[in-house]
mmCIF file of C-alpha atoms in Angstrom:
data_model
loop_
_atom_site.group_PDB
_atom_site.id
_atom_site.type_symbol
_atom_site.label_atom_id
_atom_site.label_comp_id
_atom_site.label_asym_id
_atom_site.label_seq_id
_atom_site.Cartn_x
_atom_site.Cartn_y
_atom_site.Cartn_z
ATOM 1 C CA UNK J 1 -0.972 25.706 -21.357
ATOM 2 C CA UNK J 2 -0.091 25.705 -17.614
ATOM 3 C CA UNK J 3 -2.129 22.353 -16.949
ATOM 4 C CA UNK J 4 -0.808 20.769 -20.030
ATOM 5 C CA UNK J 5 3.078 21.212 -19.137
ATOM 6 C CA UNK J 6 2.314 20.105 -15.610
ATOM 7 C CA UNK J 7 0.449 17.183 -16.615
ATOM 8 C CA UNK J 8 3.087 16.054 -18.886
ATOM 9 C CA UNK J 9 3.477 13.858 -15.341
ATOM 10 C CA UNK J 10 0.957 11.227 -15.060
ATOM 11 C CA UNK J 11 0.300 11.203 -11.238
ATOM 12 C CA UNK J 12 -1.951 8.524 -11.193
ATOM 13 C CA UNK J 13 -0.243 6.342 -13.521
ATOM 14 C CA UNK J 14 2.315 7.074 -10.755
ATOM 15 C CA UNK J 15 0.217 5.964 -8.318
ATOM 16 C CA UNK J 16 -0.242 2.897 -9.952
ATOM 17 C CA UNK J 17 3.008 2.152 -10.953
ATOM 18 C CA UNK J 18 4.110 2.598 -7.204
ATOM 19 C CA UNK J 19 1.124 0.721 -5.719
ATOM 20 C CA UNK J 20 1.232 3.890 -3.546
ATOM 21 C CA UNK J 21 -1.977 6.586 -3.080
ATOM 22 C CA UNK J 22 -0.558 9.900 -2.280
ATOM 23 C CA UNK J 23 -2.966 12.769 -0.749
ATOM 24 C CA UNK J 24 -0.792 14.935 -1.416
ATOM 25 C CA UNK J 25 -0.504 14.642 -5.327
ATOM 26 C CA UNK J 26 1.892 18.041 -5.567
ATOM 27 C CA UNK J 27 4.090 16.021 -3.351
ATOM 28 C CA UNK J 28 4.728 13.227 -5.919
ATOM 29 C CA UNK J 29 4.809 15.806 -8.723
ATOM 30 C CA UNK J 30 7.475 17.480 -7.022
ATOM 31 C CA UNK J 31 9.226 13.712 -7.013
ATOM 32 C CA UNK J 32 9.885 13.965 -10.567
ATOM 33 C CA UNK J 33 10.392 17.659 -11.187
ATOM 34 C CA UNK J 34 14.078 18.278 -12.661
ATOM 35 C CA UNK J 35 15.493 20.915 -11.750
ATOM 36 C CA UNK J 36 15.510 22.435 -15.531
ATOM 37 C CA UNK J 37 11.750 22.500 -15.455
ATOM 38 C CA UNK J 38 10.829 25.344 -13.139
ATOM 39 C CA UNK J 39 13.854 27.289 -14.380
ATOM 40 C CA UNK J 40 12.867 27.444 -17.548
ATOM 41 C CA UNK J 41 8.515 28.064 -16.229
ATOM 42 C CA UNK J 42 9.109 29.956 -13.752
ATOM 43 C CA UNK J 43 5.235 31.528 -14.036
ATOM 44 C CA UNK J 44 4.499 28.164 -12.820
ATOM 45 C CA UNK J 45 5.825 28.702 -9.387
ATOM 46 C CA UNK J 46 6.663 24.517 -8.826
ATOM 47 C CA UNK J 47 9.489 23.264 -7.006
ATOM 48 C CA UNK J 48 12.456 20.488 -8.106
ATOM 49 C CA UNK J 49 12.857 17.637 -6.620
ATOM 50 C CA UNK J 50 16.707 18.498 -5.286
ATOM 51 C CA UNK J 51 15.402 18.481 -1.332
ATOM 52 C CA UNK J 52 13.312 15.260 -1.800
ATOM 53 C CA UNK J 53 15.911 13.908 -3.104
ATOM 54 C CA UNK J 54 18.434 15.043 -0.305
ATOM 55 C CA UNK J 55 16.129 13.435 1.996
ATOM 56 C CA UNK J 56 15.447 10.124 -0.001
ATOM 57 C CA UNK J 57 19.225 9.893 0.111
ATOM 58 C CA UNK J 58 19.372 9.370 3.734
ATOM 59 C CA UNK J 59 15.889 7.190 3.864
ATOM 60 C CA UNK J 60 16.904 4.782 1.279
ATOM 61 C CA UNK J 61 20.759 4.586 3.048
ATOM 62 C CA UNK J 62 18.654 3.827 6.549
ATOM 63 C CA UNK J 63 16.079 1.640 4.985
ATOM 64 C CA UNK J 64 19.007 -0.548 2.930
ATOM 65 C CA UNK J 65 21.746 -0.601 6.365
ATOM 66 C CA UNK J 66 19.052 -1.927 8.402
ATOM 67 C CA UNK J 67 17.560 -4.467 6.702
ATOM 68 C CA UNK J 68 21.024 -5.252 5.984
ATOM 69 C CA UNK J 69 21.938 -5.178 9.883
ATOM 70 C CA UNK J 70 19.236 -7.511 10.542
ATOM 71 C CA UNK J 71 19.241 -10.306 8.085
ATOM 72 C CA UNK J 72 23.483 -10.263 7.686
ATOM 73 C CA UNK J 73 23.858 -11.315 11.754
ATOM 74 C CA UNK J 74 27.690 -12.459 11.250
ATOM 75 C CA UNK J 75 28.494 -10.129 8.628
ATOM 76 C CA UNK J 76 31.163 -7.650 9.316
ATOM 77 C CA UNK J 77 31.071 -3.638 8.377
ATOM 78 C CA UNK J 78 33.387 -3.793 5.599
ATOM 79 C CA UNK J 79 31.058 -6.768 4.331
ATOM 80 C CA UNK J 80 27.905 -4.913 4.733
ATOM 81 C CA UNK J 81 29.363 -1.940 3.267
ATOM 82 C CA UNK J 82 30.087 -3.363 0.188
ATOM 83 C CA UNK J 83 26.893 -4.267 -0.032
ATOM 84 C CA UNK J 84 24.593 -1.232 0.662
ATOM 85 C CA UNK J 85 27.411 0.543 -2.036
ATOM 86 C CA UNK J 86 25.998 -1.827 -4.786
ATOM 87 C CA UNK J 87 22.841 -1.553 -3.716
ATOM 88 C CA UNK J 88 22.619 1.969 -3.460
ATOM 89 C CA UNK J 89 25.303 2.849 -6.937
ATOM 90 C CA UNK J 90 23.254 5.155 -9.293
ATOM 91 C CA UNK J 91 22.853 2.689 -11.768
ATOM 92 C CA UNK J 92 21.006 0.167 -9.598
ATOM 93 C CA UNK J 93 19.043 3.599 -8.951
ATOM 94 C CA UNK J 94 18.667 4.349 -12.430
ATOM 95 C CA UNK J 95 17.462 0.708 -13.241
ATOM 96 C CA UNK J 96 14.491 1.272 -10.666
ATOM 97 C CA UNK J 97 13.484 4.487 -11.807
ATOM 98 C CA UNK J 98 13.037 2.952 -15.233
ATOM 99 C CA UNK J 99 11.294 0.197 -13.473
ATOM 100 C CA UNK J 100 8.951 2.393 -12.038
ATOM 101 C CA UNK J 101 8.273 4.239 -15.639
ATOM 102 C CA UNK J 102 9.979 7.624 -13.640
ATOM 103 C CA UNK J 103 11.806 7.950 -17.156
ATOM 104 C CA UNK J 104 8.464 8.880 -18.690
ATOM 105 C CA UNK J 105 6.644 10.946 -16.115
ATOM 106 C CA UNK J 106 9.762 13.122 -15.388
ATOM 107 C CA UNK J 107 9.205 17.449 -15.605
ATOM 108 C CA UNK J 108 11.938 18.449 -17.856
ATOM 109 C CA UNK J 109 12.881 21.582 -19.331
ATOM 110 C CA UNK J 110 13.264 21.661 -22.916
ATOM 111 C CA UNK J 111 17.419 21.664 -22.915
ATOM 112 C CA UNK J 112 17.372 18.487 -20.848
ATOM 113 C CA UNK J 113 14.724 16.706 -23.021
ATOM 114 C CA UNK J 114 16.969 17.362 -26.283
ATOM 115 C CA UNK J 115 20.059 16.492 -24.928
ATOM 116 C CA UNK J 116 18.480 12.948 -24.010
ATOM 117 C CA UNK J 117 17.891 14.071 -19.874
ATOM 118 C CA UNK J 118 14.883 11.640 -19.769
ATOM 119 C CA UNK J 119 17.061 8.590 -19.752
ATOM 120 C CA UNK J 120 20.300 10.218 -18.137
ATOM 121 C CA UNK J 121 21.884 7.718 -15.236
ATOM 122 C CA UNK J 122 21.991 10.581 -12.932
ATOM 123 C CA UNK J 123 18.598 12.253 -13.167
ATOM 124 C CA UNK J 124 16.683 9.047 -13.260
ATOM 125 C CA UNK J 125 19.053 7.842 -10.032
ATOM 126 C CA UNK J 126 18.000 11.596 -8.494
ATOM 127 C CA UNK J 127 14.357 10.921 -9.347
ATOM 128 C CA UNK J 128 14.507 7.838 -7.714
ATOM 129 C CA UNK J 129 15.343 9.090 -4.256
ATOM 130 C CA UNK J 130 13.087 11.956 -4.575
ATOM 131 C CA UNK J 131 10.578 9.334 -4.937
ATOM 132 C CA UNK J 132 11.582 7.558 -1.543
ATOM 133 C CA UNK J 133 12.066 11.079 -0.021
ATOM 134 C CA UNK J 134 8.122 11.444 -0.829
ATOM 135 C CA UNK J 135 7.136 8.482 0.391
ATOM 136 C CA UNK J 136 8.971 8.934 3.353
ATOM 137 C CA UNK J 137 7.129 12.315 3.885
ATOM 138 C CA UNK J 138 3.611 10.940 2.839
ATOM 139 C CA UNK J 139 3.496 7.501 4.417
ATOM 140 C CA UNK J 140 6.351 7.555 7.433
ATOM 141 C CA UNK J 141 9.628 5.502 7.622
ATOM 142 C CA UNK J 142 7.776 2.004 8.414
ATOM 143 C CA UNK J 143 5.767 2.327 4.885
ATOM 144 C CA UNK J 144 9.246 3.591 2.932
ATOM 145 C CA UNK J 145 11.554 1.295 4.072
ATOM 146 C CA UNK J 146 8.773 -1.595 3.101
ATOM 147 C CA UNK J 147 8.548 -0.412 -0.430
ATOM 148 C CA UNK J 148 12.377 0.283 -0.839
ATOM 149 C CA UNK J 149 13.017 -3.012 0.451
ATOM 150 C CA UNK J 150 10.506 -4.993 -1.638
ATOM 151 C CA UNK J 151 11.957 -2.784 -4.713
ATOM 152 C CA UNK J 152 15.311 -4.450 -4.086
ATOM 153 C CA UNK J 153 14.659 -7.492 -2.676
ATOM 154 C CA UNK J 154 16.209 -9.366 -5.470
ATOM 155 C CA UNK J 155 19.106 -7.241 -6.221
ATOM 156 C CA UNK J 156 19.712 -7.602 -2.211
ATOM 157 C CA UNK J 157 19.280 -11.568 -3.242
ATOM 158 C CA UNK J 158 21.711 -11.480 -5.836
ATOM 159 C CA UNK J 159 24.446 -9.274 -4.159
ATOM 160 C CA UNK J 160 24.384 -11.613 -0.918
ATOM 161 C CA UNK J 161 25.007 -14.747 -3.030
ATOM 162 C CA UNK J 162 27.374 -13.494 -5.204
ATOM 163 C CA UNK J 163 25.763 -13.568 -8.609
ATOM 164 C CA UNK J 164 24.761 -10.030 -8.925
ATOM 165 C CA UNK J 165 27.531 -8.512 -11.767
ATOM 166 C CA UNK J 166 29.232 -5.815 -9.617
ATOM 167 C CA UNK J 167 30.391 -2.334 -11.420
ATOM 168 C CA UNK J 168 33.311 -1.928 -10.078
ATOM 169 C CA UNK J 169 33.764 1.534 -12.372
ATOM 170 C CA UNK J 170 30.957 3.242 -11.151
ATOM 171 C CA UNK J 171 31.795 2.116 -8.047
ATOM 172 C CA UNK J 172 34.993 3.522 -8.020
ATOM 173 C CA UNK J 173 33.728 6.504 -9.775
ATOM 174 C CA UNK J 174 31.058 7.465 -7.002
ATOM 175 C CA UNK J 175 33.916 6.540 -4.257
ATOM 176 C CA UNK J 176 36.170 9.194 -5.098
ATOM 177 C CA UNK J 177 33.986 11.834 -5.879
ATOM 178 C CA UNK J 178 32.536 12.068 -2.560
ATOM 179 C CA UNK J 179 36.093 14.003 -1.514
ATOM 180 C CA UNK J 180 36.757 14.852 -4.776
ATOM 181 C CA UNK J 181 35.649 16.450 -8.295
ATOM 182 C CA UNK J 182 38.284 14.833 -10.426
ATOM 183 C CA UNK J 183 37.242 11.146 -12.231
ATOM 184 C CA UNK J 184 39.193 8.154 -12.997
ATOM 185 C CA UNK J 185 41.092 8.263 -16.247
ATOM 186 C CA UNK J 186 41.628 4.658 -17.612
ATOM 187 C CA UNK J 187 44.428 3.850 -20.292
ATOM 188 C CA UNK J 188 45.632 0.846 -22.313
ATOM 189 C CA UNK J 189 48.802 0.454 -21.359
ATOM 190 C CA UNK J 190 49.491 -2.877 -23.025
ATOM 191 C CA UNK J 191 48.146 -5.216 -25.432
ATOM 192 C CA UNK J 192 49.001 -9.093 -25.386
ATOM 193 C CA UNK J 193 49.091 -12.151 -27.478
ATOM 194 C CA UNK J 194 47.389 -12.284 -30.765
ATOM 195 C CA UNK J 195 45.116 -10.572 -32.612
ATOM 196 C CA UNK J 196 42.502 -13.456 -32.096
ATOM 197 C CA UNK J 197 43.412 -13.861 -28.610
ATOM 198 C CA UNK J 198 44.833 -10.469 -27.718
ATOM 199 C CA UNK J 199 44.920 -9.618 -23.811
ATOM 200 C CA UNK J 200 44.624 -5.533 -22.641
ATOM 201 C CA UNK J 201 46.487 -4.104 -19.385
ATOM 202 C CA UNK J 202 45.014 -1.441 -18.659
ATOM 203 C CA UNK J 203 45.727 0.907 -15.874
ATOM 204 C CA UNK J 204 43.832 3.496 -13.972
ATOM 205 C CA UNK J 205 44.950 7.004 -12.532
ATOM 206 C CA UNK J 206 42.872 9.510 -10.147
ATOM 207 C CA UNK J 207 45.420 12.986 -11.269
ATOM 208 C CA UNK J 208 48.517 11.917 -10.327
ATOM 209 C CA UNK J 209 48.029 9.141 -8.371
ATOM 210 C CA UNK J 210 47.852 5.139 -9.944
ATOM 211 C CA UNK J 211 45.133 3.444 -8.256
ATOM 212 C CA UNK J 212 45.353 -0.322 -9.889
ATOM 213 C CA UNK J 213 45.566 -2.415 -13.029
ATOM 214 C CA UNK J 214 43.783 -4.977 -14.418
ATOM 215 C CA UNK J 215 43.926 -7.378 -17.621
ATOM 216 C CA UNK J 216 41.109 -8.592 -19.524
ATOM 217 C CA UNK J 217 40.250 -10.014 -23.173
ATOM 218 C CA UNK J 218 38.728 -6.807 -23.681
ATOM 219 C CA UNK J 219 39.224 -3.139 -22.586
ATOM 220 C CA UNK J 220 35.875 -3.152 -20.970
ATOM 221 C CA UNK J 221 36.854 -6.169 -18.514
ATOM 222 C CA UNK J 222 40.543 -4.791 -18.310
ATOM 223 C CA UNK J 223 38.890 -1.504 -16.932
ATOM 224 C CA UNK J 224 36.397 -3.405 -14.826
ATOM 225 C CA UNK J 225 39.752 -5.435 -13.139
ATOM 226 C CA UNK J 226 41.714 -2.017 -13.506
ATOM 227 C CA UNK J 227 38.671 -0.485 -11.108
ATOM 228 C CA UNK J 228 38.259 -3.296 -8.858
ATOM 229 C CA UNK J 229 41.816 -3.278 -7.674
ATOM 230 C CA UNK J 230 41.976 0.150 -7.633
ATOM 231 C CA UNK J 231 38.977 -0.062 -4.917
ATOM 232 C CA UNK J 232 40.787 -3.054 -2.990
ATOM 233 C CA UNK J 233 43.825 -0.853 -2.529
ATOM 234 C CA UNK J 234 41.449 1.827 -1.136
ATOM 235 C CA UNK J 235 40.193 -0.825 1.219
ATOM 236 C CA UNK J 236 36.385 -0.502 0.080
ATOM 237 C CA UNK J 237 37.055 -4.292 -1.487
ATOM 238 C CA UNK J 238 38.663 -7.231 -0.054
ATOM 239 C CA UNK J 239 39.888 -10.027 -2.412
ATOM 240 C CA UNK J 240 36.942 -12.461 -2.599
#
């Protein structure tokens, strides 16, 4: 019974997946463990990934601002900035752990696998720097920052010529919470024009405080304006 919950991870179709042989397979295991797994096995005596991921944090943030450093020679902070916060936004995250089949090989208790935890944005994004937090641990900085960068080399592409689709919500999102635990409430506060043409304001607040508006031909774009704005007037965007 033990064996068969552990090896609900497939470590070498890990392996595989990453193009990566670990000697320490517990390592990798430990990669994908959510933290809902050992508390609800604790017989099992197997650790989360929350401290892999701490650390994968800081080596994908390194491994992103220097490649970044190097290839953007003229680009100013603000511009490089803007970059690595794409780059580094937990759905880009999310997107590689899926990439990397994380979504199936994740340890998850029982709660989180009901509730749909195997393909939650946050988890997978968590995952995903536990992952580089392993590799980091297993194979050095040299050998993680090669296989981060190769994992993002066209989103990095994309970003730096302007076509990658920016999410200025999530963006926004992940900016504020850093100082705080509140999240950006967005509200219609006008409709325009027609009913086959009809234009949406719509306005965003962080408690008290109005951050931006933006119009669109939907309320999905509206919010998407709404947000960007909202990040130029907290100078993490400059008008392009």
């Amino acid at each position: 019974m033990v064996d068969e919950l552990i090896e609900k991870a497939d470590i070498k179709s890990l392996e595989n997946k990453l193009g990566v042989h670990f000697e320490d397979k517990n390592l990798l295991r430990q990669a994908v463990t959510h933290k809902s797994f050992p508390n609800e096995n604790k017989k099992l005596n197997i650790k989360d990934n929350e401290r892999l991921e701490f650390l994968g944090d800081s080596v994908l943030g390194l491994a992103i601002s220097t490649y970044l450093f190097n290839k953007c020679e003229n680009s100013p902070e603000g511009e490089l900035a803007k970059t690595k916060a794409i780059l580094v936004s937990s759905e880009t995250l999310a997107e590689k752990a899926r990439k990397l089949d994380l979504n199936k090989n994740l340890l998850l208790g029982r709660g989180e696998e009901i509730t749909g935890g195997r393909e939650r944005e946050s988890i997978l994004a968590d995952s995903t720097e536990a992952i580089f937090g392993a590799l980091y641990l297993e194979k050095g900085f040299v050998e993680a920052k090669s296989f981060i960068i190769s994992l993002f080399k066209k989103d990095i592409n994309k970003v730096l010529s302007g076509e990658y689709e920016k999410d200025y919500k999530t963006l926004l999102q992940e900016t504020v919470q850093k100082d705080s635990d509140k999240t950006p409430q967005y509200q219609v506060i006008e409709e325009l024009g027609p009913d086959h043409n009809k234009k949406f304001v719509v306005e965003v607040e962080l408690a008290d405080d109005k951050l931006g508006k933006g119009r669109g031909s939907s309320k999905k774009k509206a919010e998407q304006k709404a947000a960007r704005k909202a990040l130029e007037n907290l100078d993490i965007y400059a008008e392009e």
